[in-house]
Amino acid sequence: MKNILKITFVTAMLALFTGCETTELDLLDNPNAISADVADKNFVLNQIQLSFNGIVSGFRGSSSNITRMTAQFGQYNGTIGVNSLNGTWSSAYNMFANVDLLETISANTEGGLPNHVGVAQIMEAYTYITLVDYVGNVPYSQANQFGEFPTPALDPGEDVYTAQIALLNTAISNLNQGSAVVPQDLFYGDFDADNWIAVANTLKLKAHLNMGDGAAISGLLSENIIDTDDEDFQFNYSSSASPESRSPIFQGNYVNGAGFYMSNGFLDMLNAGDGEAPFVETGIADPRLRYYIYRQRSTGPSGSNLPCAGNDIYDYCYVGNLYWGRDHGDDEGIPNDGIRRSTWGVYPGGGAFDNNQFNRSDGNSTPTLDGAGINPIFLSSFTHFALAEAGLDLGVGVDSRSLLEAGISLSMDKVTNFTGSLDTTDEDDETIDYAATGAEISAYTARVLAEYDAASGNDAKLEIVIREWYLASWGNGVEPYNMYRRTGYPTLQTGVKPVGPFPRSYRYPENETNTNPNVSQTTADNQVFWDTNPAGFIN
Amino acid sequence: MKMKTKFSGILTLLLALVVQISFAQEKTISGTVTDDSGLPLPGVNIIVKSTTNGTQSDFDGNYSISTEVGQSLVYSYVGFDSQVKLVTASSSMMNVTMAEGETLDAVVLTGYGGATKERKSLGYAVTTLQADAIENKPESDVVRSLNGKVAGVQIVGNSGATGSGTNFVIRGRSSINGSNQPLFIVDGVPFDSGTNQQTGFGGGNTVTSSRFLDLDPNNVESVQILKGLSASVLYGQQGRNGVVLITTKNGSTKNLNKKFEVTVNSSVYQTQISNLADYQNEYGQGADNIINPGYVGNWGARFDSNQMVAHPYAGQGDLFPEYDGLEIPYAAAKNNVKDFFRTGLGQSMSVNVAGSPGNDGNTRYNLNFGYTTEDGYIRNNGLTRYNIGLGGSTKLSNKFSFNGTANFSSTRVNTPPIAANNAGGALSIFTRTLFIPRNLDLNNLPFENPNDRSSVYYRSDQENPNWLTNYAGSEQKTNRFYGKLGASYEISDNASVSYRFGLDTYNETQEFKAAKGNVTAPYTTGYLRTTSGTNFIYDHNLNFSFNNLELADDFSLTTQLGFNARRDTYEQFGQSSVNQVVFGFFDHDNFIDQTINDPVAGSLSFQAQQNILGAYGEAAFDYGGYLFLTLSGRNDWASTLEAENNTLFYPGASLSFVPTSMDGGSSDALNYLKFRGGYGTSARFPGVYSTRTGFNSTASSVLDSDGNAVTTNGLSSLLGNVNLKPELQKEFELGLDADLFKKRISLDATVYRRSIQDQIVGRPISPSTGATFTADNIAETQIEGVELGLNFTLIKSDNFTWQMDNNFSASENTVIDLGGVESFAYAGFTNLGNYASQGEALGVIKGGYAARYAQSNITDENPYGTGVNGALLINPGTGQILDSEGDLGKDIETIGDPNADWTATTINTITYKQLSLSAQLEYTHGGDIYSQTASQFYRRGVTEVNVDNREGTYVIPGLLANPTTGQLLLGDDGLPIQNNIQIGANDLYFINLVDPSGQGMYDASHLRLREASLTFSLTEKMLEKTPFGNISFSLSGQNLYVKAFNIPDAFNIDPEALSVGTGNGQGLEFQTGPTSKRYSFGIKATF
């Protein structure tokens, strides 16, 4: 009997010891996540700001290829497929959900959070506008309401545009409230509502330009827009590798060598080459060239590193002057030239300045800004070019010539001031400075203006304005894609091999078409609502 | 011991139930029962025929029973043929020798809660394997030794690297996102068999060990595999994919032959890479028949062209002045791949001590010690494991019994980095190693920079594999305790109550490291990631059983009723560092930057806990010993669902009819026949935290341009689903067991169908809703299959036997419905992965393909008739094939089905006197794999496959088509134009032919010699003067031969290596470690 007691006691103790914990069934809250009610307004807006920057970068890569700012490999179908926008699209709608959440937090906060909400609304508007620019009709009125609309229907692109212009107006009135509660501003540093009001107005300008609404643009001339360099709408990266905070351009080209090829057509437009035919214009290098493009090698490509050599289908194959790029559509095998081919320079990714040192772009071989570059989302130079275009194309009462001149000047200043602490002189002979001089910039501007003056008719002048905007928009993929479809300019290299029809819009992301019967896939010849140009208008 | 006494106890109780008064002349008979080797047999049931009077032999085999003259005594013992002896007037001492019989119909199985069942009463399929199938094999992973031995069981190692994870699937895969791995029960309590992969397959998860690696194969006494749901209902929702019941020697309840026995197993073995390709030695690096010492491809000039070529490091004269500008003869380095690998040595040693103190045999103990060390075929890949355990049981005179086990294991596995990759982009020693240039003398080249010790190689985009073996890799250290305490009390003669507590806990430390000086982001500046995870399973079980309740004549009932509470917790802490300071020193202190938000693995610290409560009952009816009906059911409550949905009841029923157990039912021709049918259900509850939407918080997402941390809060892209319900799985099975011709032939056949409705999947939702996934009950899948075991004793004589055991299994799974979602990927890449796709087999591989034309492909949406099948479309400008994605911009399509059609195994064992030779041959029919290795072999031209006609030209047979739309070009005659454009070998293989994923798909039908062994046992006569009871020697080899019929022979690819880690992915091979081939020599001795 004594044993029985002992045994019962031990068993009971054991059962009790772990029993209660074991039978608990309310273990539903994730201990690894915070709950929505403790989410912080600033941190939610930070999430929105980082997502937004990621979304803009996501639009950049492939559209830089097809607009020949970087090399296009093979056919357009290979570059823009049904998976191209998967990540960008998902992260855009996830950002809209966070904007909704921030609006809820604001509604529950005494006095509201007009600054936070205003900034978030601007990002939402830019993103929706760009989604329309890229794919046409997008879910809007039914988006982000899973309970009611698990498969949101498409709204016509034009309606979405209209709604976003209204949203920008709401954002402006929020920002005009002058609340003392200010967010952490990852774009301008210290928060100033005026900067954001300028962004909102400029985005309206951008939308109206696409839609060809000259009257609306005229109405914006007196508003606060991005017209000075301190209003440049850009995201600022830092040099921190952990957590990874460096420009994606730097990450892709300066950690293990260059990841992309430069486009021979773009190099030619910068007059980088050796002045030989076919497309050479002046033969005098663009003052921004050494900031835009970095050369890793002091010898030109040849033999196995130049698979196109001797093949007469190529326009350039090699442009000369040690600029290793590729022609449009070239799909030859890729040599082991990640540490040889020319790559992005110091602007805008925070890479190296080309001071004729010809170092490898793999880690520590060459001094760089360590990725502390920018994402140029909408710069003051763009605003000037946009207004110059509106003057020529939409009859807006502005002086396009002086806007062109100001645009070039702002771009030159922006780029040539970007070297930070980097040495621009020759390492061996420090008297040789490769930084652009004022004289070079003036000469450049004078040449363009002379060309502008000589051009007969608005269309010829427009071509020059767009070309200069295109050159100034290095590192921005959205504006070149839009301007090319809107105006047909600049004139770009045609494919040296079959590249297929130019994508007038992107394909819907496959993760949406697979799950949403309201979204049917389109083809590359689908034109967005504001693209009224004829089929086959550009290639 | 416990099992036996219980069994006999039940019979005794049965006898005691009915009191019979005897009037005849009483007589007491006593004697000893021994086996045919003279050892006493305890626990033999001795019953006076046609009465309920009976007894049992004691520990020394002695018995005594009251009977009367003219009656017969029946001696029965599990595993032995029964004997009947007549009591005569002169009888008083009756010694009986029992002969070991055919065990098939009498095998006792472990039921839930430790109850025992007779095999004939089961209405479902069960397979039992004994220790000899597992011990002394050249394999440290107990599960891999089971490979091919059981119909319907599929075991695939993730790679041949020692310690890598293993996929274990019973009856095919039917769950899309849920686990398809079975429940492991070791000595009656749950045992975690998880694989704690820290990263996806690009980060090297295949080398993460599966936690059944902690078991010592030499400590396993038997393995029983319950395949279907009707067998596993009582085990609860974790048992839905089958149950693997492992009885260790410490948890053994087997009767001991001796009071004290020591068994020693010892083996040494070697491990080699199984199948290297047949490399060509005629052409070297380059393209278009021109040498290029920078290229990966081998399309350069012939070696016999007597040329000179730049030394691979000729351009790195600053580091290696001796090679500066050096020209060396252009020649093949014939063994450059082979010499990279080694022959690894392994050894295992296990000592087992079993004993039973006292004379009553009611108490036993077992002690076990095991040590295994194994080196893989890759340098710096190895395993070391210690196992210590003890177990015991005792039955007290006061109707209490106790049993318990306590096991400790310590396992350490280290491996150089191995990751799935496509020849670039991941840190892996297999990145390009299997197809390095034929003239690259890899093993005689320096691999590190003499200044900073960074990697040096002939190309700058990849690490030297020798550098990686030395300065990068992973290590896992696991310390584990598992065991149980059990107590039971006999309430009355036929009722008992028992309680059992099981505990399984381990701490697993994983480390992944790479020294600075590699070229793969994010590891370049040096990298160290350590995680420490602690897993607990607490399992409580309270069980009431009522045995042999006689309901009527020949009709009895055995029931059990119980409650089970299981708690699982996992908690992990981790840290990751970059920017190494002192080269090659791996301590977080030696790194500049630390985070817990790892760039590869994500957040390294997290916790999860879940509780599942169950109540179960079973009623087993026995009519006349030939008809058995078992009804069972269990209700679970789970902590992973909202209160209104957190419970599910699932019943099961099985029927077994054994006509041969009826009077006159058996004959010499038909010894045993059983028809069985079962219906079973089970539940699946979702994983933790899927009902409520999480909110992510990251303390430092990035640093802003002023260096300040930017904290973010944001909605998860995973939407919570408060309405989520448990899923119900249903299975129906029918079977037949038969023994024919004195058991020279035995047959075991099963057909089954399992369906899962309302299956919980990670449902992809429209991203425009703001989230991308939610857990939802939308899918319906079904799997149907056949399992067949057919064993022959072909020859049986005194000195010579030939036993042939065969098994066959086939299954087919289908995704019937996906709730409106057409298809989604659940393993691999989204553009080359395993898909759940409505109306197709589960796991079909979708990807891009070489565009083809067929009239039958033409539809309204596809007017040009392009598709996966038909004649190849050829680009009229280049003479090359068109890629569905890159050229035509088409969606991906189904390009293969990785599910095998059927598999068959034959195991032949020939025994001649003391010598036994056994071989296991397997064939798998069908099942497609995507082989990146095969594609790369084609592309790089390193094998004998594409060594011919390098100087000539090729014309790809096909039809010319528009290279952007795929529309056929028509000739003047209006007919399609056959391609006649000649291209070189380099353009054919390197640039073009293997680019689309579909071109890398192969039918993986293959034949394999899984195992061969030769065992020699010493005779008793030889051992007479020694202290030994048994000594045997064995030679054994594993994975000795593989032939895949539809993959070019020279590639020698073993389709069994899997690249996507442990989980539901299959048929995807992205250059992970090839399988291994093993040989061993072992000794087993008992004394």
PDB file of N, CA and C in Angstrom, chain A residues 4 7 18 21-22 24 29 31-32 34 39-40 43 46-47 75 77-78 82 93-94 98 101 144 152 238 245 256 304 336 507 512 515, chain B residues 292 295 400 402 459 519 524 540 606-607 611 639 689 692 695 703-704 711 713 715 764 766-770 886-889 891 963-964:
ATOM      1  N   ILE A   4       1.823   1.999  -3.417  1.00  0.00           N
ATOM      2  CA  ILE A   4       0.753   2.574  -4.227  1.00  0.00           C
ATOM      3  C   ILE A   4       0.664   4.069  -3.992  1.00  0.00           C
ATOM      4  N   ILE A   7       3.571   5.814  -5.619  1.00  0.00           N
ATOM      5  CA  ILE A   7       3.432   5.826  -7.070  1.00  0.00           C
ATOM      6  C   ILE A   7       2.386   6.840  -7.511  1.00  0.00           C
ATOM      7  N   THR A  18       3.343  19.337 -15.870  1.00  0.00           N
ATOM      8  CA  THR A  18       3.268  19.781 -17.256  1.00  0.00           C
ATOM      9  C   THR A  18       1.832  19.874 -17.736  1.00  0.00           C
ATOM     10  N   GLU A  21      -0.042  23.537 -18.716  1.00  0.00           N
ATOM     11  CA  GLU A  21       0.588  24.137 -19.883  1.00  0.00           C
ATOM     12  C   GLU A  21       0.197  23.347 -21.140  1.00  0.00           C
ATOM     13  N   THR A  22       0.092  22.055 -20.971  1.00  0.00           N
ATOM     14  CA  THR A  22      -0.148  21.175 -22.093  1.00  0.00           C
ATOM     15  C   THR A  22      -1.575  21.261 -22.603  1.00  0.00           C
ATOM     16  N   GLU A  24      -3.547  23.984 -22.577  1.00  0.00           N
ATOM     17  CA  GLU A  24      -3.949  25.321 -23.003  1.00  0.00           C
ATOM     18  C   GLU A  24      -4.199  25.325 -24.519  1.00  0.00           C
ATOM     19  N   ASP A  29      -2.207  33.891 -30.894  1.00  0.00           N
ATOM     20  CA  ASP A  29      -1.475  35.104 -31.262  1.00  0.00           C
ATOM     21  C   ASP A  29      -0.013  34.769 -31.492  1.00  0.00           C
ATOM     22  N   PRO A  31       3.608  34.990 -31.275  1.00  0.00           N
ATOM     23  CA  PRO A  31       4.530  35.703 -30.379  1.00  0.00           C
ATOM     24  C   PRO A  31       5.685  36.364 -31.137  1.00  0.00           C
ATOM     25  N   ASN A  32       5.814  36.038 -32.425  1.00  0.00           N
ATOM     26  CA  ASN A  32       6.923  36.593 -33.204  1.00  0.00           C
ATOM     27  C   ASN A  32       6.541  37.877 -33.930  1.00  0.00           C
ATOM     28  N   ILE A  34       4.164  41.681 -33.882  1.00  0.00           N
ATOM     29  CA  ILE A  34       3.465  42.615 -33.014  1.00  0.00           C
ATOM     30  C   ILE A  34       2.000  42.655 -33.439  1.00  0.00           C
ATOM     31  N   ALA A  39       1.177  49.079 -33.480  1.00  0.00           N
ATOM     32  CA  ALA A  39       1.957  49.567 -34.612  1.00  0.00           C
ATOM     33  C   ALA A  39       2.140  51.084 -34.494  1.00  0.00           C
ATOM     34  N   ASP A  40       3.335  51.533 -34.748  1.00  0.00           N
ATOM     35  CA  ASP A  40       3.674  52.935 -34.552  1.00  0.00           C
ATOM     36  C   ASP A  40       3.526  53.712 -35.864  1.00  0.00           C
ATOM     37  N   PHE A  43       6.694  54.250 -37.784  1.00  0.00           N
ATOM     38  CA  PHE A  43       7.268  53.019 -38.320  1.00  0.00           C
ATOM     39  C   PHE A  43       6.442  52.491 -39.499  1.00  0.00           C
ATOM     40  N   ASN A  46       7.456  54.597 -42.296  1.00  0.00           N
ATOM     41  CA  ASN A  46       8.775  54.161 -42.767  1.00  0.00           C
ATOM     42  C   ASN A  46       8.654  52.963 -43.693  1.00  0.00           C
ATOM     43  N   GLN A  47       7.793  52.047 -43.293  1.00  0.00           N
ATOM     44  CA  GLN A  47       7.572  50.867 -44.135  1.00  0.00           C
ATOM     45  C   GLN A  47       7.070  51.303 -45.511  1.00  0.00           C
ATOM     46  N   GLN A  75      15.386  38.954 -77.139  1.00  0.00           N
ATOM     47  CA  GLN A  75      14.091  39.533 -77.476  1.00  0.00           C
ATOM     48  C   GLN A  75      13.441  40.240 -76.287  1.00  0.00           C
ATOM     49  N   ASN A  77      10.548  39.807 -75.312  1.00  0.00           N
ATOM     50  CA  ASN A  77       9.800  38.802 -74.548  1.00  0.00           C
ATOM     51  C   ASN A  77      10.636  38.160 -73.459  1.00  0.00           C
ATOM     52  N   GLY A  78      11.935  38.131 -73.669  1.00  0.00           N
ATOM     53  CA  GLY A  78      12.803  37.567 -72.643  1.00  0.00           C
ATOM     54  C   GLY A  78      12.976  38.512 -71.476  1.00  0.00           C
ATOM     55  N   VAL A  82       5.797  37.355 -68.006  1.00  0.00           N
ATOM     56  CA  VAL A  82       4.663  37.400 -67.090  1.00  0.00           C
ATOM     57  C   VAL A  82       5.098  37.440 -65.633  1.00  0.00           C
ATOM     58  N   TYR A  93       0.585  46.767 -53.820  1.00  0.00           N
ATOM     59  CA  TYR A  93      -0.717  46.624 -53.157  1.00  0.00           C
ATOM     60  C   TYR A  93      -0.566  46.396 -51.654  1.00  0.00           C
ATOM     61  N   ASN A  94       0.543  45.768 -51.264  1.00  0.00           N
ATOM     62  CA  ASN A  94       0.808  45.652 -49.829  1.00  0.00           C
ATOM     63  C   ASN A  94       1.045  47.031 -49.226  1.00  0.00           C
ATOM     64  N   ASN A  98      -0.904  49.210 -46.230  1.00  0.00           N
ATOM     65  CA  ASN A  98      -0.282  49.935 -45.119  1.00  0.00           C
ATOM     66  C   ASN A  98      -0.704  51.403 -45.096  1.00  0.00           C
ATOM     67  N   LEU A 101      -3.930  51.403 -43.441  1.00  0.00           N
ATOM     68  CA  LEU A 101      -3.712  51.221 -42.006  1.00  0.00           C
ATOM     69  C   LEU A 101      -3.293  52.529 -41.352  1.00  0.00           C
ATOM     70  N   ASN A 144      -7.602  45.880 -52.260  1.00  0.00           N
ATOM     71  CA  ASN A 144      -7.332  45.937 -50.822  1.00  0.00           C
ATOM     72  C   ASN A 144      -8.574  45.767 -49.952  1.00  0.00           C
ATOM     73  N   PRO A 152     -10.313  41.378 -57.095  1.00  0.00           N
ATOM     74  CA  PRO A 152     -10.694  42.732 -57.515  1.00  0.00           C
ATOM     75  C   PRO A 152     -10.766  42.890 -59.035  1.00  0.00           C
ATOM     76  N   SER A 238      22.397  54.620 -48.132  1.00  0.00           N
ATOM     77  CA  SER A 238      23.601  54.808 -47.329  1.00  0.00           C
ATOM     78  C   SER A 238      24.598  53.711 -47.652  1.00  0.00           C
ATOM     79  N   SER A 245      21.744  48.563 -47.024  1.00  0.00           N
ATOM     80  CA  SER A 245      21.097  49.857 -47.257  1.00  0.00           C
ATOM     81  C   SER A 245      21.674  50.542 -48.482  1.00  0.00           C
ATOM     82  N   ASN A 256      30.484  41.955 -56.759  1.00  0.00           N
ATOM     83  CA  ASN A 256      31.191  40.866 -57.444  1.00  0.00           C
ATOM     84  C   ASN A 256      31.441  41.209 -58.902  1.00  0.00           C
ATOM     85  N   SER A 304      37.893  36.404 -77.302  1.00  0.00           N
ATOM     86  CA  SER A 304      36.760  35.734 -76.652  1.00  0.00           C
ATOM     87  C   SER A 304      35.903  36.713 -75.868  1.00  0.00           C
ATOM     88  N   ASN A 336      33.578  35.756 -69.390  1.00  0.00           N
ATOM     89  CA  ASN A 336      33.919  36.025 -67.995  1.00  0.00           C
ATOM     90  C   ASN A 336      34.428  37.463 -67.891  1.00  0.00           C
ATOM     91  N   ARG A 507       3.337  42.996 -69.229  1.00  0.00           N
ATOM     92  CA  ARG A 507       2.336  41.944 -69.004  1.00  0.00           C
ATOM     93  C   ARG A 507       1.851  42.049 -67.560  1.00  0.00           C
ATOM     94  N   GLU A 512      -0.987  37.593 -60.261  1.00  0.00           N
ATOM     95  CA  GLU A 512      -2.338  38.168 -60.254  1.00  0.00           C
ATOM     96  C   GLU A 512      -3.237  37.415 -61.233  1.00  0.00           C
ATOM     97  N   THR A 515      -4.600  34.110 -59.990  1.00  0.00           N
ATOM     98  CA  THR A 515      -5.495  34.071 -58.842  1.00  0.00           C
ATOM     99  C   THR A 515      -6.728  34.929 -59.050  1.00  0.00           C
TER     100      THR A 515
ATOM    101  N   ASN B 292      40.130  28.701 -75.296  1.00  0.00           N
ATOM    102  CA  ASN B 292      39.998  29.913 -74.501  1.00  0.00           C
ATOM    103  C   ASN B 292      40.106  29.528 -73.036  1.00  0.00           C
ATOM    104  N   TYR B 295      37.132  30.033 -70.377  1.00  0.00           N
ATOM    105  CA  TYR B 295      35.778  29.516 -70.524  1.00  0.00           C
ATOM    106  C   TYR B 295      35.492  28.316 -69.623  1.00  0.00           C
ATOM    107  N   PHE B 400       1.049  -3.581  -9.900  1.00  0.00           N
ATOM    108  CA  PHE B 400       1.624  -2.436 -10.580  1.00  0.00           C
ATOM    109  C   PHE B 400       2.742  -2.896 -11.496  1.00  0.00           C
ATOM    110  N   PHE B 402       5.875  -1.079 -14.007  1.00  0.00           N
ATOM    111  CA  PHE B 402       6.539   0.165 -14.395  1.00  0.00           C
ATOM    112  C   PHE B 402       7.497  -0.100 -15.521  1.00  0.00           C
ATOM    113  N   ARG B 459      38.542  31.619 -62.922  1.00  0.00           N
ATOM    114  CA  ARG B 459      37.527  32.629 -63.218  1.00  0.00           C
ATOM    115  C   ARG B 459      37.242  33.419 -61.960  1.00  0.00           C
ATOM    116  N   VAL B 519      33.429  35.111 -53.473  1.00  0.00           N
ATOM    117  CA  VAL B 519      32.849  36.061 -54.438  1.00  0.00           C
ATOM    118  C   VAL B 519      31.328  35.949 -54.536  1.00  0.00           C
ATOM    119  N   THR B 524      30.651  37.608 -49.195  1.00  0.00           N
ATOM    120  CA  THR B 524      31.987  38.006 -49.657  1.00  0.00           C
ATOM    121  C   THR B 524      32.920  38.516 -48.573  1.00  0.00           C
ATOM    122  N   HIS B 540       1.527  13.137 -22.836  1.00  0.00           N
ATOM    123  CA  HIS B 540       0.892  12.430 -21.719  1.00  0.00           C
ATOM    124  C   HIS B 540      -0.180  11.531 -22.281  1.00  0.00           C
ATOM    125  N   PHE B 606      12.885  32.993 -33.224  1.00  0.00           N
ATOM    126  CA  PHE B 606      11.437  32.891 -33.185  1.00  0.00           C
ATOM    127  C   PHE B 606      11.040  31.751 -32.270  1.00  0.00           C
ATOM    128  N   GLN B 607       9.755  31.688 -31.972  1.00  0.00           N
ATOM    129  CA  GLN B 607       9.259  30.609 -31.130  1.00  0.00           C
ATOM    130  C   GLN B 607       7.912  30.146 -31.647  1.00  0.00           C
ATOM    131  N   ASN B 611      -0.433  22.884 -28.818  1.00  0.00           N
ATOM    132  CA  ASN B 611      -0.927  21.796 -27.983  1.00  0.00           C
ATOM    133  C   ASN B 611      -2.028  21.068 -28.728  1.00  0.00           C
ATOM    134  N   SER B 639      -4.589  23.757 -30.640  1.00  0.00           N
ATOM    135  CA  SER B 639      -4.413  25.157 -30.262  1.00  0.00           C
ATOM    136  C   SER B 639      -4.109  26.054 -31.456  1.00  0.00           C
ATOM    137  N   TYR B 689      -0.157  29.765 -35.887  1.00  0.00           N
ATOM    138  CA  TYR B 689      -0.375  31.187 -36.170  1.00  0.00           C
ATOM    139  C   TYR B 689      -0.824  31.480 -37.604  1.00  0.00           C
ATOM    140  N   ARG B 692      -4.555  34.480 -37.658  1.00  0.00           N
ATOM    141  CA  ARG B 692      -4.584  35.929 -37.422  1.00  0.00           C
ATOM    142  C   ARG B 692      -3.455  36.606 -38.202  1.00  0.00           C
ATOM    143  N   PHE B 695       1.759  41.165 -37.930  1.00  0.00           N
ATOM    144  CA  PHE B 695       2.220  42.510 -38.194  1.00  0.00           C
ATOM    145  C   PHE B 695       3.728  42.517 -37.977  1.00  0.00           C
ATOM    146  N   LEU B 703      19.728  51.531 -42.823  1.00  0.00           N
ATOM    147  CA  LEU B 703      20.223  52.760 -42.199  1.00  0.00           C
ATOM    148  C   LEU B 703      19.964  53.886 -43.191  1.00  0.00           C
ATOM    149  N   ASP B 704      19.454  54.999 -42.695  1.00  0.00           N
ATOM    150  CA  ASP B 704      19.239  56.099 -43.623  1.00  0.00           C
ATOM    151  C   ASP B 704      20.567  56.784 -43.928  1.00  0.00           C
ATOM    152  N   THR B 711      13.246  52.007 -38.466  1.00  0.00           N
ATOM    153  CA  THR B 711      12.376  50.935 -37.972  1.00  0.00           C
ATOM    154  C   THR B 711      11.114  50.884 -38.817  1.00  0.00           C
ATOM    155  N   ASN B 713       7.172  49.039 -39.431  1.00  0.00           N
ATOM    156  CA  ASN B 713       6.037  48.197 -39.040  1.00  0.00           C
ATOM    157  C   ASN B 713       5.184  48.043 -40.279  1.00  0.00           C
ATOM    158  N   LEU B 715       2.096  45.405 -42.488  1.00  0.00           N
ATOM    159  CA  LEU B 715       1.251  44.220 -42.575  1.00  0.00           C
ATOM    160  C   LEU B 715       1.977  43.104 -43.285  1.00  0.00           C
ATOM    161  N   PRO B 764      -2.636  31.027 -52.774  1.00  0.00           N
ATOM    162  CA  PRO B 764      -2.207  32.315 -53.315  1.00  0.00           C
ATOM    163  C   PRO B 764      -3.447  33.155 -53.586  1.00  0.00           C
ATOM    164  N   SER B 766      -5.106  37.024 -54.832  1.00  0.00           N
ATOM    165  CA  SER B 766      -4.787  38.124 -55.731  1.00  0.00           C
ATOM    166  C   SER B 766      -3.943  39.142 -54.983  1.00  0.00           C
ATOM    167  N   PRO B 767      -2.748  39.413 -55.447  1.00  0.00           N
ATOM    168  CA  PRO B 767      -1.917  40.394 -54.744  1.00  0.00           C
ATOM    169  C   PRO B 767      -2.613  41.755 -54.648  1.00  0.00           C
ATOM    170  N   SER B 768      -3.549  42.027 -55.554  1.00  0.00           N
ATOM    171  CA  SER B 768      -4.216  43.329 -55.504  1.00  0.00           C
ATOM    172  C   SER B 768      -5.161  43.437 -54.316  1.00  0.00           C
ATOM    173  N   THR B 769      -5.279  42.373 -53.520  1.00  0.00           N
ATOM    174  CA  THR B 769      -6.014  42.492 -52.264  1.00  0.00           C
ATOM    175  C   THR B 769      -5.106  43.004 -51.158  1.00  0.00           C
ATOM    176  N   GLY B 770      -3.822  43.095 -51.436  1.00  0.00           N
ATOM    177  CA  GLY B 770      -2.885  43.593 -50.434  1.00  0.00           C
ATOM    178  C   GLY B 770      -2.063  42.505 -49.793  1.00  0.00           C
ATOM    179  N   GLY B 886      11.850  33.075 -73.395  1.00  0.00           N
ATOM    180  CA  GLY B 886      12.728  34.157 -73.830  1.00  0.00           C
ATOM    181  C   GLY B 886      12.429  34.642 -75.232  1.00  0.00           C
ATOM    182  N   ASP B 887      12.025  33.738 -76.126  1.00  0.00           N
ATOM    183  CA  ASP B 887      11.757  34.156 -77.492  1.00  0.00           C
ATOM    184  C   ASP B 887      10.288  34.499 -77.721  1.00  0.00           C
ATOM    185  N   LEU B 888       9.403  33.637 -77.230  1.00  0.00           N
ATOM    186  CA  LEU B 888       7.990  33.803 -77.570  1.00  0.00           C
ATOM    187  C   LEU B 888       7.157  34.432 -76.461  1.00  0.00           C
ATOM    188  N   GLY B 889       7.712  34.577 -75.256  1.00  0.00           N
ATOM    189  CA  GLY B 889       6.968  35.212 -74.167  1.00  0.00           C
ATOM    190  C   GLY B 889       5.747  34.441 -73.731  1.00  0.00           C
ATOM    191  N   ASP B 891       3.577  31.630 -71.417  1.00  0.00           N
ATOM    192  CA  ASP B 891       3.500  31.156 -70.039  1.00  0.00           C
ATOM    193  C   ASP B 891       4.169  29.795 -69.932  1.00  0.00           C
ATOM    194  N   PRO B 963      10.591  34.036 -85.240  1.00  0.00           N
ATOM    195  CA  PRO B 963      11.271  33.921 -83.947  1.00  0.00           C
ATOM    196  C   PRO B 963      10.607  34.705 -82.816  1.00  0.00           C
ATOM    197  N   THR B 964       9.608  35.512 -83.119  1.00  0.00           N
ATOM    198  CA  THR B 964       8.949  36.278 -82.069  1.00  0.00           C
ATOM    199  C   THR B 964       7.556  35.740 -81.771  1.00  0.00           C
TER     200      THR B 964
END
